[in-house]
JSON list of C-alpha atoms in Angstrom, two decimals:
[
{"chain": "A", "resi": 1, "resn": "UNK", "atom": "CA", "xyz": [20.99, 16.49, -10.35]},
{"chain": "A", "resi": 2, "resn": "UNK", "atom": "CA", "xyz": [23.19, 19.53, -9.17]},
{"chain": "A", "resi": 3, "resn": "UNK", "atom": "CA", "xyz": [20.84, 21.76, -6.72]},
{"chain": "A", "resi": 4, "resn": "UNK", "atom": "CA", "xyz": [21.92, 25.15, -5.10]},
{"chain": "A", "resi": 5, "resn": "UNK", "atom": "CA", "xyz": [21.74, 23.88, -1.47]},
{"chain": "A", "resi": 6, "resn": "UNK", "atom": "CA", "xyz": [24.07, 21.11, -2.10]},
{"chain": "A", "resi": 7, "resn": "UNK", "atom": "CA", "xyz": [27.75, 21.90, -2.58]},
{"chain": "A", "resi": 8, "resn": "UNK", "atom": "CA", "xyz": [28.94, 20.60, -6.05]},
{"chain": "A", "resi": 9, "resn": "UNK", "atom": "CA", "xyz": [29.84, 16.39, -5.37]},
{"chain": "A", "resi": 10, "resn": "UNK", "atom": "CA", "xyz": [27.66, 15.52, -1.92]},
{"chain": "A", "resi": 11, "resn": "UNK", "atom": "CA", "xyz": [24.98, 14.37, -3.97]},
{"chain": "A", "resi": 12, "resn": "UNK", "atom": "CA", "xyz": [26.99, 11.74, -5.57]},
{"chain": "A", "resi": 13, "resn": "UNK", "atom": "CA", "xyz": [29.15, 10.75, -3.05]},
{"chain": "A", "resi": 14, "resn": "UNK", "atom": "CA", "xyz": [26.10, 10.17, -0.98]},
{"chain": "A", "resi": 15, "resn": "UNK", "atom": "CA", "xyz": [24.41, 8.54, -3.97]},
{"chain": "A", "resi": 16, "resn": "UNK", "atom": "CA", "xyz": [27.86, 5.95, -3.98]},
{"chain": "A", "resi": 17, "resn": "UNK", "atom": "CA", "xyz": [27.85, 5.29, -0.32]},
{"chain": "A", "resi": 18, "resn": "UNK", "atom": "CA", "xyz": [26.34, 1.69, 0.16]},
{"chain": "A", "resi": 19, "resn": "UNK", "atom": "CA", "xyz": [22.77, 0.91, 0.67]},
{"chain": "A", "resi": 20, "resn": "UNK", "atom": "CA", "xyz": [22.04, -2.06, 3.09]},
{"chain": "A", "resi": 21, "resn": "UNK", "atom": "CA", "xyz": [19.06, -3.03, 3.46]},
{"chain": "A", "resi": 22, "resn": "UNK", "atom": "CA", "xyz": [17.47, -4.27, 7.43]},
{"chain": "A", "resi": 23, "resn": "UNK", "atom": "CA", "xyz": [19.01, -7.35, 6.95]},
{"chain": "A", "resi": 24, "resn": "UNK", "atom": "CA", "xyz": [22.74, -5.63, 6.50]},
{"chain": "A", "resi": 25, "resn": "UNK", "atom": "CA", "xyz": [22.25, -7.43, 2.72]},
{"chain": "A", "resi": 26, "resn": "UNK", "atom": "CA", "xyz": [24.14, -4.74, 0.11]},
{"chain": "A", "resi": 27, "resn": "UNK", "atom": "CA", "xyz": [21.29, -3.17, -2.13]},
{"chain": "A", "resi": 28, "resn": "UNK", "atom": "CA", "xyz": [21.73, -1.58, -5.40]},
{"chain": "A", "resi": 29, "resn": "UNK", "atom": "CA", "xyz": [22.06, 2.19, -5.60]},
{"chain": "A", "resi": 30, "resn": "UNK", "atom": "CA", "xyz": [19.97, 2.53, -8.07]},
{"chain": "A", "resi": 31, "resn": "UNK", "atom": "CA", "xyz": [16.52, 4.44, -7.46]},
{"chain": "A", "resi": 32, "resn": "UNK", "atom": "CA", "xyz": [13.42, 2.31, -6.66]},
{"chain": "A", "resi": 33, "resn": "UNK", "atom": "CA", "xyz": [10.48, 2.24, -5.10]},
{"chain": "A", "resi": 34, "resn": "UNK", "atom": "CA", "xyz": [11.07, -1.77, -4.18]},
{"chain": "A", "resi": 35, "resn": "UNK", "atom": "CA", "xyz": [10.90, -2.60, -0.29]},
{"chain": "A", "resi": 36, "resn": "UNK", "atom": "CA", "xyz": [14.29, -3.47, -0.04]},
{"chain": "A", "resi": 37, "resn": "UNK", "atom": "CA", "xyz": [15.77, 0.26, -1.54]},
{"chain": "A", "resi": 38, "resn": "UNK", "atom": "CA", "xyz": [13.22, 2.40, 0.57]},
{"chain": "A", "resi": 39, "resn": "UNK", "atom": "CA", "xyz": [14.20, -0.02, 3.89]},
{"chain": "A", "resi": 40, "resn": "UNK", "atom": "CA", "xyz": [17.87, 1.44, 3.12]},
{"chain": "A", "resi": 41, "resn": "UNK", "atom": "CA", "xyz": [16.70, 5.02, 3.24]},
{"chain": "A", "resi": 42, "resn": "UNK", "atom": "CA", "xyz": [15.14, 4.62, 6.11]},
{"chain": "A", "resi": 43, "resn": "UNK", "atom": "CA", "xyz": [18.20, 2.95, 8.07]},
{"chain": "A", "resi": 44, "resn": "UNK", "atom": "CA", "xyz": [20.23, 6.77, 6.69]},
{"chain": "A", "resi": 45, "resn": "UNK", "atom": "CA", "xyz": [17.06, 8.25, 8.44]},
{"chain": "A", "resi": 46, "resn": "UNK", "atom": "CA", "xyz": [17.25, 5.98, 11.70]},
{"chain": "A", "resi": 47, "resn": "UNK", "atom": "CA", "xyz": [21.58, 6.79, 11.36]},
{"chain": "A", "resi": 48, "resn": "UNK", "atom": "CA", "xyz": [21.23, 10.50, 11.31]},
{"chain": "A", "resi": 49, "resn": "UNK", "atom": "CA", "xyz": [18.66, 10.09, 14.08]},
{"chain": "A", "resi": 50, "resn": "UNK", "atom": "CA", "xyz": [21.43, 8.45, 16.42]},
{"chain": "A", "resi": 51, "resn": "UNK", "atom": "CA", "xyz": [24.18, 10.74, 15.41]},
{"chain": "A", "resi": 52, "resn": "UNK", "atom": "CA", "xyz": [21.85, 13.68, 16.50]},
{"chain": "A", "resi": 53, "resn": "UNK", "atom": "CA", "xyz": [20.89, 12.18, 19.76]},
{"chain": "A", "resi": 54, "resn": "UNK", "atom": "CA", "xyz": [24.13, 11.52, 20.48]},
{"chain": "A", "resi": 55, "resn": "UNK", "atom": "CA", "xyz": [25.08, 15.15, 20.22]},
{"chain": "A", "resi": 56, "resn": "UNK", "atom": "CA", "xyz": [22.32, 15.58, 22.49]},
{"chain": "A", "resi": 57, "resn": "UNK", "atom": "CA", "xyz": [23.46, 13.86, 25.33]},
{"chain": "A", "resi": 58, "resn": "UNK", "atom": "CA", "xyz": [27.25, 15.25, 24.56]},
{"chain": "A", "resi": 59, "resn": "UNK", "atom": "CA", "xyz": [25.18, 18.44, 24.92]},
{"chain": "A", "resi": 60, "resn": "UNK", "atom": "CA", "xyz": [23.68, 17.61, 28.09]},
{"chain": "A", "resi": 61, "resn": "UNK", "atom": "CA", "xyz": [27.12, 16.57, 29.91]},
{"chain": "A", "resi": 62, "resn": "UNK", "atom": "CA", "xyz": [28.20, 19.74, 28.84]},
{"chain": "A", "resi": 63, "resn": "UNK", "atom": "CA", "xyz": [25.61, 21.73, 30.27]},
{"chain": "A", "resi": 64, "resn": "UNK", "atom": "CA", "xyz": [26.10, 19.09, 33.65]},
{"chain": "A", "resi": 65, "resn": "UNK", "atom": "CA", "xyz": [29.68, 20.06, 33.79]},
{"chain": "A", "resi": 66, "resn": "UNK", "atom": "CA", "xyz": [29.21, 23.85, 33.49]},
{"chain": "A", "resi": 67, "resn": "UNK", "atom": "CA", "xyz": [26.92, 24.20, 36.12]},
{"chain": "A", "resi": 68, "resn": "UNK", "atom": "CA", "xyz": [28.68, 21.62, 38.66]},
{"chain": "A", "resi": 69, "resn": "UNK", "atom": "CA", "xyz": [31.68, 23.71, 39.02]},
{"chain": "A", "resi": 70, "resn": "UNK", "atom": "CA", "xyz": [30.16, 27.28, 38.27]},
{"chain": "A", "resi": 71, "resn": "UNK", "atom": "CA", "xyz": [30.52, 28.82, 41.80]},
{"chain": "A", "resi": 72, "resn": "UNK", "atom": "CA", "xyz": [26.92, 29.54, 43.23]},
{"chain": "A", "resi": 73, "resn": "UNK", "atom": "CA", "xyz": [26.08, 33.21, 43.91]},
{"chain": "A", "resi": 74, "resn": "UNK", "atom": "CA", "xyz": [25.13, 34.34, 47.76]},
{"chain": "A", "resi": 75, "resn": "UNK", "atom": "CA", "xyz": [21.96, 35.91, 46.73]},
{"chain": "A", "resi": 76, "resn": "UNK", "atom": "CA", "xyz": [20.30, 36.91, 43.37]},
{"chain": "A", "resi": 77, "resn": "UNK", "atom": "CA", "xyz": [20.05, 41.20, 42.46]},
{"chain": "A", "resi": 78, "resn": "UNK", "atom": "CA", "xyz": [16.93, 42.91, 42.47]},
{"chain": "A", "resi": 79, "resn": "UNK", "atom": "CA", "xyz": [16.20, 43.46, 39.33]},
{"chain": "A", "resi": 80, "resn": "UNK", "atom": "CA", "xyz": [16.31, 39.66, 38.30]},
{"chain": "A", "resi": 81, "resn": "UNK", "atom": "CA", "xyz": [14.16, 38.82, 41.82]},
{"chain": "A", "resi": 82, "resn": "UNK", "atom": "CA", "xyz": [12.16, 41.25, 39.74]},
{"chain": "A", "resi": 83, "resn": "UNK", "atom": "CA", "xyz": [12.09, 39.48, 36.48]},
{"chain": "A", "resi": 84, "resn": "UNK", "atom": "CA", "xyz": [10.92, 36.36, 38.12]},
{"chain": "A", "resi": 85, "resn": "UNK", "atom": "CA", "xyz": [8.30, 38.07, 39.89]},
{"chain": "A", "resi": 86, "resn": "UNK", "atom": "CA", "xyz": [6.89, 39.89, 36.28]},
{"chain": "A", "resi": 87, "resn": "UNK", "atom": "CA", "xyz": [7.90, 36.22, 33.99]},
{"chain": "A", "resi": 88, "resn": "UNK", "atom": "CA", "xyz": [5.15, 34.86, 36.41]},
{"chain": "A", "resi": 89, "resn": "UNK", "atom": "CA", "xyz": [2.43, 36.86, 36.18]},
{"chain": "A", "resi": 90, "resn": "UNK", "atom": "CA", "xyz": [2.50, 37.34, 32.61]},
{"chain": "A", "resi": 91, "resn": "UNK", "atom": "CA", "xyz": [2.18, 33.20, 32.61]},
{"chain": "A", "resi": 92, "resn": "UNK", "atom": "CA", "xyz": [-0.34, 33.62, 34.86]},
{"chain": "A", "resi": 93, "resn": "UNK", "atom": "CA", "xyz": [-2.18, 36.42, 32.56]},
{"chain": "A", "resi": 94, "resn": "UNK", "atom": "CA", "xyz": [-1.21, 34.20, 28.93]},
{"chain": "A", "resi": 95, "resn": "UNK", "atom": "CA", "xyz": [-3.00, 31.18, 31.38]},
{"chain": "A", "resi": 96, "resn": "UNK", "atom": "CA", "xyz": [-6.33, 33.33, 31.83]},
{"chain": "A", "resi": 97, "resn": "UNK", "atom": "CA", "xyz": [-6.36, 34.61, 28.94]},
{"chain": "A", "resi": 98, "resn": "UNK", "atom": "CA", "xyz": [-5.86, 31.61, 26.98]},
{"chain": "A", "resi": 99, "resn": "UNK", "atom": "CA", "xyz": [-9.00, 29.91, 29.02]},
{"chain": "A", "resi": 100, "resn": "UNK", "atom": "CA", "xyz": [-10.97, 32.23, 27.61]},
{"chain": "A", "resi": 101, "resn": "UNK", "atom": "CA", "xyz": [-9.54, 32.06, 24.81]},
{"chain": "A", "resi": 102, "resn": "UNK", "atom": "CA", "xyz": [-11.03, 28.05, 24.56]},
{"chain": "A", "resi": 103, "resn": "UNK", "atom": "CA", "xyz": [-14.71, 29.64, 25.23]},
{"chain": "A", "resi": 104, "resn": "UNK", "atom": "CA", "xyz": [-14.59, 32.02, 23.00]},
{"chain": "A", "resi": 105, "resn": "UNK", "atom": "CA", "xyz": [-13.19, 29.63, 20.05]},
{"chain": "A", "resi": 106, "resn": "UNK", "atom": "CA", "xyz": [-16.05, 26.81, 21.27]},
{"chain": "A", "resi": 107, "resn": "UNK", "atom": "CA", "xyz": [-19.00, 29.41, 20.77]},
{"chain": "A", "resi": 108, "resn": "UNK", "atom": "CA", "xyz": [-17.51, 31.04, 17.57]},
{"chain": "A", "resi": 109, "resn": "UNK", "atom": "CA", "xyz": [-16.82, 26.87, 16.30]},
{"chain": "A", "resi": 110, "resn": "UNK", "atom": "CA", "xyz": [-20.25, 26.35, 17.27]},
{"chain": "A", "resi": 111, "resn": "UNK", "atom": "CA", "xyz": [-21.66, 29.32, 15.09]},
{"chain": "A", "resi": 112, "resn": "UNK", "atom": "CA", "xyz": [-19.72, 28.16, 12.49]},
{"chain": "A", "resi": 113, "resn": "UNK", "atom": "CA", "xyz": [-21.32, 24.88, 12.00]},
{"chain": "A", "resi": 114, "resn": "UNK", "atom": "CA", "xyz": [-24.54, 26.41, 12.93]},
{"chain": "A", "resi": 115, "resn": "UNK", "atom": "CA", "xyz": [-24.64, 28.70, 9.76]},
{"chain": "A", "resi": 116, "resn": "UNK", "atom": "CA", "xyz": [-23.11, 25.19, 7.85]},
{"chain": "A", "resi": 117, "resn": "UNK", "atom": "CA", "xyz": [-26.38, 23.76, 8.52]},
{"chain": "A", "resi": 118, "resn": "UNK", "atom": "CA", "xyz": [-28.65, 27.07, 7.99]},
{"chain": "A", "resi": 119, "resn": "UNK", "atom": "CA", "xyz": [-26.59, 27.50, 4.56]},
{"chain": "A", "resi": 120, "resn": "UNK", "atom": "CA", "xyz": [-27.18, 23.67, 3.72]},
{"chain": "A", "resi": 121, "resn": "UNK", "atom": "CA", "xyz": [-30.81, 23.63, 4.62]},
{"chain": "A", "resi": 122, "resn": "UNK", "atom": "CA", "xyz": [-30.92, 27.16, 2.38]},
{"chain": "A", "resi": 123, "resn": "UNK", "atom": "CA", "xyz": [-28.78, 24.76, -0.48]},
{"chain": "A", "resi": 124, "resn": "UNK", "atom": "CA", "xyz": [-31.21, 22.16, -0.69]},
{"chain": "A", "resi": 125, "resn": "UNK", "atom": "CA", "xyz": [-34.46, 24.81, -0.35]},
{"chain": "A", "resi": 126, "resn": "UNK", "atom": "CA", "xyz": [-32.89, 26.16, -3.28]},
{"chain": "A", "resi": 127, "resn": "UNK", "atom": "CA", "xyz": [-32.39, 23.06, -4.88]},
{"chain": "A", "resi": 128, "resn": "UNK", "atom": "CA", "xyz": [-36.03, 22.19, -4.56]},
{"chain": "A", "resi": 129, "resn": "UNK", "atom": "CA", "xyz": [-37.20, 25.21, -5.44]},
{"chain": "A", "resi": 130, "resn": "UNK", "atom": "CA", "xyz": [-35.46, 24.62, -9.24]},
{"chain": "A", "resi": 131, "resn": "UNK", "atom": "CA", "xyz": [-36.82, 21.45, -9.49]},
{"chain": "A", "resi": 132, "resn": "UNK", "atom": "CA", "xyz": [-40.73, 22.86, -9.40]},
{"chain": "A", "resi": 133, "resn": "UNK", "atom": "CA", "xyz": [-39.40, 25.91, -11.36]},
{"chain": "A", "resi": 134, "resn": "UNK", "atom": "CA", "xyz": [-38.45, 22.91, -14.13]},
{"chain": "A", "resi": 135, "resn": "UNK", "atom": "CA", "xyz": [-42.15, 21.19, -13.48]},
{"chain": "A", "resi": 136, "resn": "UNK", "atom": "CA", "xyz": [-43.77, 24.73, -13.85]},
{"chain": "A", "resi": 137, "resn": "UNK", "atom": "CA", "xyz": [-42.23, 25.58, -17.16]},
{"chain": "A", "resi": 138, "resn": "UNK", "atom": "CA", "xyz": [-42.64, 22.20, -18.86]},
{"chain": "A", "resi": 139, "resn": "UNK", "atom": "CA", "xyz": [-45.80, 22.28, -17.42]},
{"chain": "A", "resi": 140, "resn": "UNK", "atom": "CA", "xyz": [-46.77, 25.69, -19.36]},
{"chain": "A", "resi": 141, "resn": "UNK", "atom": "CA", "xyz": [-44.86, 24.73, -22.26]},
{"chain": "A", "resi": 142, "resn": "UNK", "atom": "CA", "xyz": [-47.01, 21.98, -22.62]},
{"chain": "A", "resi": 143, "resn": "UNK", "atom": "CA", "xyz": [-50.00, 23.98, -22.03]},
{"chain": "A", "resi": 144, "resn": "UNK", "atom": "CA", "xyz": [-48.64, 26.26, -24.20]},
{"chain": "A", "resi": 145, "resn": "UNK", "atom": "CA", "xyz": [-48.59, 23.60, -27.19]},
{"chain": "A", "resi": 146, "resn": "UNK", "atom": "CA", "xyz": [-52.07, 22.35, -26.47]},
{"chain": "A", "resi": 147, "resn": "UNK", "atom": "CA", "xyz": [-53.26, 25.86, -26.90]},
{"chain": "A", "resi": 148, "resn": "UNK", "atom": "CA", "xyz": [-51.72, 26.85, -29.39]},
{"chain": "A", "resi": 149, "resn": "UNK", "atom": "CA", "xyz": [-52.79, 23.46, -31.16]},
{"chain": "A", "resi": 150, "resn": "UNK", "atom": "CA", "xyz": [-56.29, 24.87, -30.35]},
{"chain": "A", "resi": 151, "resn": "UNK", "atom": "CA", "xyz": [-55.57, 27.93, -31.79]},
{"chain": "A", "resi": 152, "resn": "UNK", "atom": "CA", "xyz": [-54.32, 26.81, -35.58]},
{"chain": "A", "resi": 153, "resn": "UNK", "atom": "CA", "xyz": [-50.34, 27.11, -34.91]},
{"chain": "A", "resi": 154, "resn": "UNK", "atom": "CA", "xyz": [-50.07, 22.98, -35.83]},
{"chain": "A", "resi": 155, "resn": "UNK", "atom": "CA", "xyz": [-48.61, 23.65, -39.27]},
{"chain": "A", "resi": 156, "resn": "UNK", "atom": "CA", "xyz": [-46.43, 26.54, -37.69]},
{"chain": "A", "resi": 157, "resn": "UNK", "atom": "CA", "xyz": [-45.34, 24.22, -34.74]},
{"chain": "A", "resi": 158, "resn": "UNK", "atom": "CA", "xyz": [-44.39, 21.59, -37.63]},
{"chain": "A", "resi": 159, "resn": "UNK", "atom": "CA", "xyz": [-43.00, 24.16, -40.17]},
{"chain": "A", "resi": 160, "resn": "UNK", "atom": "CA", "xyz": [-40.85, 25.76, -37.37]},
{"chain": "A", "resi": 161, "resn": "UNK", "atom": "CA", "xyz": [-40.00, 22.26, -36.07]},
{"chain": "A", "resi": 162, "resn": "UNK", "atom": "CA", "xyz": [-38.49, 21.44, -39.69]},
{"chain": "A", "resi": 163, "resn": "UNK", "atom": "CA", "xyz": [-36.82, 24.54, -39.67]},
{"chain": "A", "resi": 164, "resn": "UNK", "atom": "CA", "xyz": [-39.26, 26.21, -42.55]},
{"chain": "A", "resi": 165, "resn": "UNK", "atom": "CA", "xyz": [-41.05, 30.00, -42.04]},
{"chain": "A", "resi": 166, "resn": "UNK", "atom": "CA", "xyz": [-44.43, 29.56, -39.47]},
{"chain": "A", "resi": 167, "resn": "UNK", "atom": "CA", "xyz": [-47.43, 29.76, -41.65]},
{"chain": "A", "resi": 168, "resn": "UNK", "atom": "CA", "xyz": [-49.56, 32.61, -41.87]},
{"chain": "A", "resi": 169, "resn": "UNK", "atom": "CA", "xyz": [-52.85, 30.62, -41.50]},
{"chain": "A", "resi": 170, "resn": "UNK", "atom": "CA", "xyz": [-53.04, 31.33, -37.32]},
{"chain": "A", "resi": 171, "resn": "UNK", "atom": "CA", "xyz": [-54.91, 34.81, -37.44]},
{"chain": "A", "resi": 172, "resn": "UNK", "atom": "CA", "xyz": [-57.22, 36.30, -35.01]},
{"chain": "A", "resi": 173, "resn": "UNK", "atom": "CA", "xyz": [-56.57, 35.63, -31.51]},
{"chain": "A", "resi": 174, "resn": "UNK", "atom": "CA", "xyz": [-54.18, 33.12, -31.87]},
{"chain": "A", "resi": 175, "resn": "UNK", "atom": "CA", "xyz": [-51.51, 35.36, -33.35]},
{"chain": "A", "resi": 176, "resn": "UNK", "atom": "CA", "xyz": [-49.51, 35.88, -29.95]},
{"chain": "A", "resi": 177, "resn": "UNK", "atom": "CA", "xyz": [-49.92, 32.04, -28.87]},
{"chain": "A", "resi": 178, "resn": "UNK", "atom": "CA", "xyz": [-48.18, 31.11, -32.41]},
{"chain": "A", "resi": 179, "resn": "UNK", "atom": "CA", "xyz": [-45.51, 34.04, -32.10]},
{"chain": "A", "resi": 180, "resn": "UNK", "atom": "CA", "xyz": [-45.03, 32.44, -28.45]},
{"chain": "A", "resi": 181, "resn": "UNK", "atom": "CA", "xyz": [-44.85, 29.12, -29.91]},
{"chain": "A", "resi": 182, "resn": "UNK", "atom": "CA", "xyz": [-41.90, 30.38, -32.46]},
{"chain": "A", "resi": 183, "resn": "UNK", "atom": "CA", "xyz": [-39.93, 31.64, -29.74]},
{"chain": "A", "resi": 184, "resn": "UNK", "atom": "CA", "xyz": [-40.51, 28.44, -27.77]},
{"chain": "A", "resi": 185, "resn": "UNK", "atom": "CA", "xyz": [-39.29, 26.40, -30.72]},
{"chain": "A", "resi": 186, "resn": "UNK", "atom": "CA", "xyz": [-36.00, 28.61, -31.06]},
{"chain": "A", "resi": 187, "resn": "UNK", "atom": "CA", "xyz": [-34.64, 28.36, -27.20]},
{"chain": "A", "resi": 188, "resn": "UNK", "atom": "CA", "xyz": [-35.35, 24.54, -28.12]},
{"chain": "A", "resi": 189, "resn": "UNK", "atom": "CA", "xyz": [-33.22, 24.82, -31.05]},
{"chain": "A", "resi": 190, "resn": "UNK", "atom": "CA", "xyz": [-30.60, 26.72, -29.33]},
{"chain": "A", "resi": 191, "resn": "UNK", "atom": "CA", "xyz": [-30.50, 24.27, -26.22]},
{"chain": "A", "resi": 192, "resn": "UNK", "atom": "CA", "xyz": [-32.59, 26.67, -23.47]},
{"chain": "A", "resi": 193, "resn": "UNK", "atom": "CA", "xyz": [-34.57, 26.27, -20.71]},
{"chain": "A", "resi": 194, "resn": "UNK", "atom": "CA", "xyz": [-37.59, 24.59, -22.01]}
]
């Protein structure tokens, strides 16, 4: 698989290297999720870490030998002394600000957790209010059906349920109730809130 970050030919060369398991037995170079193949990949990681550790040791030896053979100066310059003192003061100031930042962070975290608790309480209240509204709406729908039955809109309700037109039998004061019943059945037919 060509990749822009690897030079041409490096990936096939790495894949062709012998793969060894933890017990130093040869493992197939074909990719798989078997335990032996994954262990062979981990051996590669361990080898790279070992090379990195050796390079680190060589750098430490280089630094130590360089320091050993440098002639010490008699006294540092005045600018270097002021630089060291300024760094010490800056570090102390940063440490004192970090302590106050921890306090501010803790207070902010406490306020955030309290706000989340209040939000959760509001969400529970809203859910309970939604259930109450649904129950009240259902009760109002039942009451409207009962009033419609008493006012003579029973024929209109049956006609609406069968998809026909509302009967014109309902007259007088029951006409408004019949129209409300028609609207309710229309909402039920469309999957409304009732």
